[in-house]
XYZ file of C-alpha atoms in Angstrom:
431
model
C 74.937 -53.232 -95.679
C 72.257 -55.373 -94.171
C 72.724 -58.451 -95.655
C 76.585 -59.626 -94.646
C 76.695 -62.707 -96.133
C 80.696 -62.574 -95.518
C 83.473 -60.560 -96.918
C 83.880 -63.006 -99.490
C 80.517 -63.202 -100.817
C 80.351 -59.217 -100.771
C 83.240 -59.088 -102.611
C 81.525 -61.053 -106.006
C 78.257 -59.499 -105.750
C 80.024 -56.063 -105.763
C 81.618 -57.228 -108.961
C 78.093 -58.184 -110.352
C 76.929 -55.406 -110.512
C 80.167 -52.991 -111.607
C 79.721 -51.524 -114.987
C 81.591 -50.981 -118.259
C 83.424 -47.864 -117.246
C 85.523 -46.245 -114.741
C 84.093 -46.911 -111.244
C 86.025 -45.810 -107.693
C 86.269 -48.949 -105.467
C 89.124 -49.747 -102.808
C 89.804 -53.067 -104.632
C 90.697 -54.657 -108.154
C 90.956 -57.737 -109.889
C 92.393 -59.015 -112.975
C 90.979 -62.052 -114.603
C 91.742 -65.118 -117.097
C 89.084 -67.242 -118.265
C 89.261 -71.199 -119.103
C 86.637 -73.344 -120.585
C 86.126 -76.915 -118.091
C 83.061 -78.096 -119.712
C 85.407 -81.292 -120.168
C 87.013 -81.397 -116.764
C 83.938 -81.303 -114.773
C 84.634 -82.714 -111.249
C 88.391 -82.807 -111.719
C 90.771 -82.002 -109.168
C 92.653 -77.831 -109.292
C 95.552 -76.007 -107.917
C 95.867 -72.493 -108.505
C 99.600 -70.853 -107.463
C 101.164 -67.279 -108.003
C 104.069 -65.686 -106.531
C 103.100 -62.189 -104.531
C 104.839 -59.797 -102.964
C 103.832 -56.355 -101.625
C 105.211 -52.834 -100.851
C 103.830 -49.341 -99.829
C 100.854 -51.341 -98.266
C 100.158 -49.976 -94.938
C 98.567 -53.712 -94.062
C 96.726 -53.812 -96.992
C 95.475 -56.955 -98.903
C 96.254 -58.729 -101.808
C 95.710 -62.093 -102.950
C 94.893 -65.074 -105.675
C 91.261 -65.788 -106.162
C 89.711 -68.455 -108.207
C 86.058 -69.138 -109.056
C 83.759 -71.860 -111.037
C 80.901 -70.509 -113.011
C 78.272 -72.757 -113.853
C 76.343 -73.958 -116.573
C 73.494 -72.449 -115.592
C 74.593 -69.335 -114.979
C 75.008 -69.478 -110.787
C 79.134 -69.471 -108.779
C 80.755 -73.169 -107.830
C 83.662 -72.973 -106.014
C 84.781 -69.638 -104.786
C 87.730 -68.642 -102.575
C 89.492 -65.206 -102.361
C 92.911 -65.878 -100.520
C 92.383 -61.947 -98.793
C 90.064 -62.936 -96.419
C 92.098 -66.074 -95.523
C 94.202 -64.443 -93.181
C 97.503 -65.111 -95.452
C 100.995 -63.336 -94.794
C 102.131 -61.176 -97.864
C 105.278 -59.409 -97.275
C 107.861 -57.568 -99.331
C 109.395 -60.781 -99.983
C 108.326 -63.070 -102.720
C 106.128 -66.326 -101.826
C 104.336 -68.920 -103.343
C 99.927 -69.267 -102.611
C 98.265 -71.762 -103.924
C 94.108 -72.552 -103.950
C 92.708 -76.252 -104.572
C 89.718 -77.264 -105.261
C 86.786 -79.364 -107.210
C 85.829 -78.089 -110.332
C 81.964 -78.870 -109.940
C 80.238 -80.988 -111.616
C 77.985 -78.543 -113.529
C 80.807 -75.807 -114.381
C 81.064 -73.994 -116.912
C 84.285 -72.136 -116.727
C 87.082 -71.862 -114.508
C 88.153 -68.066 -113.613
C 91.112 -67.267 -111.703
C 92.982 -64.344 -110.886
C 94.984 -61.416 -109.016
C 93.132 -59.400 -106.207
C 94.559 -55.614 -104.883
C 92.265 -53.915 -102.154
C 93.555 -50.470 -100.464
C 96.742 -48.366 -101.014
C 99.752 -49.993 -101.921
C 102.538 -51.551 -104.652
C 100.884 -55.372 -105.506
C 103.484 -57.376 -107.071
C 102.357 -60.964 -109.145
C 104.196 -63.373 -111.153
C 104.475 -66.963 -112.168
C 100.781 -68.207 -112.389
C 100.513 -71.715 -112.716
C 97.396 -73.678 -113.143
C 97.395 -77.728 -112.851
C 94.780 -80.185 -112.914
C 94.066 -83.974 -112.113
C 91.337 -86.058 -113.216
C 91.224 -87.756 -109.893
C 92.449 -91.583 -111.425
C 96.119 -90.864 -111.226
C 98.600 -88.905 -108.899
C 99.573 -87.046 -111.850
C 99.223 -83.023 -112.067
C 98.856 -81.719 -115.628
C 99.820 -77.802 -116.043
C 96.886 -76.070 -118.168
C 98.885 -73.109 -120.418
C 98.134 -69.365 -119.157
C 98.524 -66.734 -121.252
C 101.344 -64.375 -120.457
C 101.107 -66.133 -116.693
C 104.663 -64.909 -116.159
C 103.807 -60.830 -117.267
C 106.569 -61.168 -119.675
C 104.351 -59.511 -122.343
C 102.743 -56.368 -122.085
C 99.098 -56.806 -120.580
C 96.495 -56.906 -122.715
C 92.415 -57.898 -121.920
C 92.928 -60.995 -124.191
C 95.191 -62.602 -121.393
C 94.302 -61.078 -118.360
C 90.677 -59.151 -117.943
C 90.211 -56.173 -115.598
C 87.617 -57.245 -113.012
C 86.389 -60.637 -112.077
C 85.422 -61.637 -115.456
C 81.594 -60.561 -115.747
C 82.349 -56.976 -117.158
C 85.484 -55.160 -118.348
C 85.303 -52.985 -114.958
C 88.321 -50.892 -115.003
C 89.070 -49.202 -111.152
C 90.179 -45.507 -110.726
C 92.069 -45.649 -107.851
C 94.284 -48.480 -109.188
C 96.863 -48.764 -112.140
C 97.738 -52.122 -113.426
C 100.463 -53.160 -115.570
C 103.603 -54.854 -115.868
C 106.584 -53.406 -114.103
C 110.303 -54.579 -113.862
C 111.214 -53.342 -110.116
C 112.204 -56.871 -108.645
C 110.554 -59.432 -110.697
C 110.242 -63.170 -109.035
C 111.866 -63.962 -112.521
C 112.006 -62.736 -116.036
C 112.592 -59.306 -116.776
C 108.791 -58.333 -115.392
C 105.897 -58.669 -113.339
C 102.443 -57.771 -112.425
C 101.946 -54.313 -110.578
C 99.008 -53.320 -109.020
C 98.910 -50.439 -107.746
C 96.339 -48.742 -105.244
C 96.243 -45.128 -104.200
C 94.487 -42.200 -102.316
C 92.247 -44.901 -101.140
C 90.217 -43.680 -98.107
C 90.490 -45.957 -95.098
C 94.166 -47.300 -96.031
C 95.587 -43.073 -95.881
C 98.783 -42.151 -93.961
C 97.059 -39.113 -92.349
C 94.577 -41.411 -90.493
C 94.567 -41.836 -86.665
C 93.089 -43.849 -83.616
C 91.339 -42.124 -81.186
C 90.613 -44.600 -77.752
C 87.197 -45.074 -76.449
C 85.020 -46.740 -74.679
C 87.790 -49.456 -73.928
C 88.697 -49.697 -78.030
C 90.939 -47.480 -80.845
C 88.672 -46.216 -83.363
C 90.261 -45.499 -86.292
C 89.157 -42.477 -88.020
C 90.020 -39.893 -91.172
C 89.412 -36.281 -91.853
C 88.776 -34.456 -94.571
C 87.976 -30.964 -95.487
C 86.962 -27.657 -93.287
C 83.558 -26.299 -92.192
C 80.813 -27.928 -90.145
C 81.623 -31.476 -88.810
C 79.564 -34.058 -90.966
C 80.452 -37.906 -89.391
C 79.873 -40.163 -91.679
C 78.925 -43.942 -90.637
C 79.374 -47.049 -92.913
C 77.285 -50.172 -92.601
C 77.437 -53.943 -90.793
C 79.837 -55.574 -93.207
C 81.618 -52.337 -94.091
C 84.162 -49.826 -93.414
C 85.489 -46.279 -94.358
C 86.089 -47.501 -97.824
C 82.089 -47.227 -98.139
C 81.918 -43.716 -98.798
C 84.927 -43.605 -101.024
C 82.231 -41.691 -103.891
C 81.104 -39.478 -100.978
C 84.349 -37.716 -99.718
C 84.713 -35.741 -102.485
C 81.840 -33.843 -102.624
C 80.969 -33.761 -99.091
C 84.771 -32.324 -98.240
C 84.141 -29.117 -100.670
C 81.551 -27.613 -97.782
C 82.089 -30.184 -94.513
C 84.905 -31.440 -92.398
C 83.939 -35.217 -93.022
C 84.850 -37.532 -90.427
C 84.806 -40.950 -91.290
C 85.118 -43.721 -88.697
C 85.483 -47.465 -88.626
C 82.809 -48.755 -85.981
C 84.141 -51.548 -84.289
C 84.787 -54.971 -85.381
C 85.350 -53.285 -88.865
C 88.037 -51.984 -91.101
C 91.067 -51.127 -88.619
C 88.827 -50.424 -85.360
C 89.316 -52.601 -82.213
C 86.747 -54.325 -80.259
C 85.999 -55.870 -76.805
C 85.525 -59.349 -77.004
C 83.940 -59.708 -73.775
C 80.953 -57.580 -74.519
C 78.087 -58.165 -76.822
C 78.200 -55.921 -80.457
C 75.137 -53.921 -80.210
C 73.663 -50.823 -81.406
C 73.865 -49.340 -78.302
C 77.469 -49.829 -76.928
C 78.247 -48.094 -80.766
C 76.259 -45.177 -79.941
C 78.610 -44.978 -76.614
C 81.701 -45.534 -78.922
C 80.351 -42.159 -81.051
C 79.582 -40.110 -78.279
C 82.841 -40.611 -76.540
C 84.608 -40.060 -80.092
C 83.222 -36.814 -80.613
C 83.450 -35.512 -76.998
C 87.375 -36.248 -77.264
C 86.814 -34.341 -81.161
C 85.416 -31.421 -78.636
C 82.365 -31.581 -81.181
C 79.036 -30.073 -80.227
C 76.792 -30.045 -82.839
C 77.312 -32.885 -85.796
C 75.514 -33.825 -89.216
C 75.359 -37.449 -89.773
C 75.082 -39.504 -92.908
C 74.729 -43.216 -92.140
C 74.232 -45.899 -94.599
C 72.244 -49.345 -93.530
C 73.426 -50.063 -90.078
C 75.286 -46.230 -90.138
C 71.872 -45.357 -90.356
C 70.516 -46.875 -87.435
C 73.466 -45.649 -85.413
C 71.821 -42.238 -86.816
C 68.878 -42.594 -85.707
C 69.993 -43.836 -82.390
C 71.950 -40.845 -81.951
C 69.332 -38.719 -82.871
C 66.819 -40.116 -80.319
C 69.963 -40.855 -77.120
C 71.847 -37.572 -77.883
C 69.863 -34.795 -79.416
C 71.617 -32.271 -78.307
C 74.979 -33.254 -80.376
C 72.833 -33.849 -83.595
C 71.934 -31.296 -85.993
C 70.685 -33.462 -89.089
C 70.529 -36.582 -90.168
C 70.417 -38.621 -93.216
C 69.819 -42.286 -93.553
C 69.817 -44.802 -96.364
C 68.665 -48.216 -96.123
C 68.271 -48.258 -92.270
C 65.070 -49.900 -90.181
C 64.144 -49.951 -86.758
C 63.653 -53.233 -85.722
C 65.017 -56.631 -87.852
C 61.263 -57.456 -89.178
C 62.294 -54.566 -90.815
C 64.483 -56.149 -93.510
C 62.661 -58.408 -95.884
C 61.726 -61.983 -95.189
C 63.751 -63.732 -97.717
C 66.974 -61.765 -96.651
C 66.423 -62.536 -92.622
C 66.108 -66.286 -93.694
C 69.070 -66.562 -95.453
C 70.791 -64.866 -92.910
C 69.957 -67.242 -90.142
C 71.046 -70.181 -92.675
C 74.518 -68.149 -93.038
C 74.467 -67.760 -89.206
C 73.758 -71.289 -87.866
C 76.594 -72.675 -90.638
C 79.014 -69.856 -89.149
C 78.849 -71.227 -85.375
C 78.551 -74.802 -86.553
C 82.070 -74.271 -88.739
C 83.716 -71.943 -86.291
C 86.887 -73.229 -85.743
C 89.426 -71.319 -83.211
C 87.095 -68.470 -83.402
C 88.418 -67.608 -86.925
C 84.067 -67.090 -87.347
C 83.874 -64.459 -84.250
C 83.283 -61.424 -85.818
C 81.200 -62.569 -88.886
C 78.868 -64.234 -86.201
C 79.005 -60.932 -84.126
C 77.862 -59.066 -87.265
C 74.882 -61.413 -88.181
C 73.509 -61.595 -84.743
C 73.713 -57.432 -84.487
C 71.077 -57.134 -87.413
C 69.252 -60.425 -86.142
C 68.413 -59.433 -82.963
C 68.377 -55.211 -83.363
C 67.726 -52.578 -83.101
C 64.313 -52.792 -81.020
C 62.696 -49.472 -81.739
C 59.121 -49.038 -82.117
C 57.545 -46.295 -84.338
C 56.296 -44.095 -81.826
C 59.898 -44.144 -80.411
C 60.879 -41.973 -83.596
C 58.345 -39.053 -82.177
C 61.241 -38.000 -79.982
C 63.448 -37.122 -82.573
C 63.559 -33.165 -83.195
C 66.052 -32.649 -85.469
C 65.559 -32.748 -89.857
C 65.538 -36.146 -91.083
C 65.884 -37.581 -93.962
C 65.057 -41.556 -94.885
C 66.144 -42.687 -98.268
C 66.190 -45.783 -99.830
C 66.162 -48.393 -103.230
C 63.028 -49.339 -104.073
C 64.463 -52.482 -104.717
C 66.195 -52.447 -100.941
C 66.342 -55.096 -98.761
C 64.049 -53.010 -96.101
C 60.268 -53.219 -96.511
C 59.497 -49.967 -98.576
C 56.348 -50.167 -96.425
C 59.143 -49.970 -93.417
C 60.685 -46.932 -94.649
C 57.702 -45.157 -95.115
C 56.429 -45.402 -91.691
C 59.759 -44.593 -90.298
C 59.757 -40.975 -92.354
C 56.200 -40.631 -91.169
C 56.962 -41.521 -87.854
C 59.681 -38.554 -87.052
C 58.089 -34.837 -86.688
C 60.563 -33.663 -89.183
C 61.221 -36.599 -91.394
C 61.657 -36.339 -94.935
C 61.103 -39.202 -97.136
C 63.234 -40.508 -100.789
C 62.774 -43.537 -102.561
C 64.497 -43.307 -105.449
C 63.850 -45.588 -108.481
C 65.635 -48.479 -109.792
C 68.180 -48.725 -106.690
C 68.930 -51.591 -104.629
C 70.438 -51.575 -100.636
C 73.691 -49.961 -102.577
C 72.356 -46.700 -103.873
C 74.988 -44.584 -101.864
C 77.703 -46.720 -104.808
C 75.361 -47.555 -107.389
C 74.029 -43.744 -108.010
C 76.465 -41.571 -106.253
C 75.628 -38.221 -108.207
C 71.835 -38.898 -107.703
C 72.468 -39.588 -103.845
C 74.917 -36.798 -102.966
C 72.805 -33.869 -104.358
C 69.955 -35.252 -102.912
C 71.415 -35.335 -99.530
C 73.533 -31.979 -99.870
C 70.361 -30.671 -100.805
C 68.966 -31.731 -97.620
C 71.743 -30.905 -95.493
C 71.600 -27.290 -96.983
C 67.981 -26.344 -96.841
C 66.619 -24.606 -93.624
């Protein structure tokens, strides 16, 4: 993904755009809904009781969120990404906040991402009009899971559509309860990035993780700035029934190490994938690379041409004027607040990731001449790269191949997986 405006923030505008049906995602929500027209800049605590088991470091957290009047998020804060301790015993988190002064409605909720058993119970919601020290509980529906679930108290997703997630199964379950007879179960499984069978392989002075999956000729696929493994989880599938895929967290992402003493570039990732697949005693490799995993493509393509056979790349440019203007201003906005709110480095990475697509790659287009193998350049046309950026890439490499493909934003890989698969097995296939 090229614009990584945090893990938080990709989180809800994944949910945006999830549909009325069964989708395959590496996280869940579940949802409750309250009206706050009348308790607009009012004070809010949020608490649940959570335990976890079967997780394999997985996350799982309370969320809450304030939709607005007119349509646009308040206050937002998913407890995952706060850094908070879940263990198999129970615990209490809590959110506060200000409901704003414009809201609308107040959504809170459970959050599951990756493999494991997600245990809930006891929400509580309280409120304070700010002129007294006096909390006054709000009534949940069924906040204790007593109940069997059903969408009028709790709402699979994050409240915009009824989004219900393959990989997990929610419902109430009576193994341990915090109190009462039941609680909330979440459970994830055969989630890719979060599986037993995955390893670490140590390189260039880091442990990339990594999975496998399937026999045949090696295809590595590579995941983009603000992503991980979990990125290709409607890829594997297909991919696996003709390729051993290899998936790998680059570094700074999903359960990969990193150097903190040297820069996160482009370049010291192509070093990271060369190394990997010498130690994989790999000699000729297919690559599929979404948004930055493309660029890492392309790099490879042009610094090691030897190891690559094909590649194909969606939503990757060549140098950051690439991306469109709007996108590279609002990621300098995103950046300077970062650093300026960077507080015992708990901002390090984020900052490492915007500065990456800020300041590279530096190709130019005649660089792309030196790239002999078949390539293929897809993306939305409604993708945060220039279309007129793609296009001159494609045209740029002597064996380039060219896809736009209609009504598809920077997320086509997720948002039209059939459409994207064929179209790349097709190219991967043809002489």
């Amino acid at each position: 993904m090229k614009k990584i405006i945090s893990l938080l923030i990709l989180w809800l505008s994944l949910g945006i755009q999830a549909q009325d049906k069964p989708v395959v995602s590496d996280w869940t929500a579940i949802t409750q809904s309250l009206n706050v027209q009348d308790k607009q800049n009012w004070k809010f605590r949020v608490s649940a009781k959570i335990r976890k088991e079967n997780d394999n470091n997985a996350k799982c957290a309370i969320w809450a969120r304030i939709d607005k009047l007119d349509n646009t998020t308040g206050f937002f804060e998913n407890q995952a990404y706060s850094g908070i301790n879940v263990t198999s015993e129970w615990k209490t988190f809590t959110i506060e906040g200000t409901i704003d002064s414009n809201a609308k409605s107040l959504k809170i909720g459970a959050f599951a991402k990756d493999n494991g058993d997600f245990y809930f119970d006891d929400f509580k919601l309280e409120v304070n009009d700010g002129k007294s020290k006096k909390w006054t509980e709000i009534a949940l529906r069924n906040s204790d899971f007593e109940e069997d679930l059903v969408s009028a108290d709790w709402l699979e997703g994050i409240g915009r559509n009824k989004n219900h997630v393959k990989n997990f199964i929610i419902t109430t379950s009576d193994n341990k309860p915090f109190s009462g007879k039941k609680s909330l179960l979440m459970k994830g499984q055969n989630i890719i990035g979060n599986m037993p069978h995955g390893k670490f392989a140590e390189v260039n002075g880091i442990k990339m993780y990594y999975e496998t999956y399937g026999e045949g000729e090696p295809l590595l696929m590579l995941h983009g700035n603000g992503q991980s493994i979990s990125a290709f989880m409607n890829q594997v599938d297909d991919f696996s029934k003709k390729y051993k895929v290899i998936i790998v967290d680059c570094r700074e992402r999903g359960k990969s190490t990193y150097d903190k003493t040297k820069e996160l570039t482009f370049d010291i990732q192509v070093e990271d994938l060369k190394q990997f697949l010498d130690q994989q005693n790999i000699k000729k490799v297919k690559i599929l690379g979404w948004s930055d995993g493309g660029i890492l493509a392309i790099l490879m393509a042009l610094q090691h041409p030897d190891l690559v056979d094909k590649i194909a790349c969606s939503g990757a440019n060549i140098f950051p004027e690439g991306i469109i203007d709007e996108d590279i201003k609002d990621s300098k906005e995103t950046l300077a607040k970062l650093i300026k709110e960077n507080k015992d480095g708990k901002n390090d990475v984020y900052i490492d990731l915007y500065n990456l697509d800020l300041k590279y790659p530096n190709l130019k287009y005649e660089d792309l001449k030196a790239i002999q193998c078949p390539s293929l350049i897809v993306a939305g046309d409604k993708d945060v790269i220039k279309t007129e950026h793609t296009v001159k890439i494609a045209e740029s490499i002597p064996k380039g191949q060219l896809a736009i493909l209609p009504n598809s934003t920077h997320y086509v890989v997720a948002e039209k997986p059939e459409l994207f698969n064929s179209l790349v097995m097709d190219f991967f296939e043809g002489k």
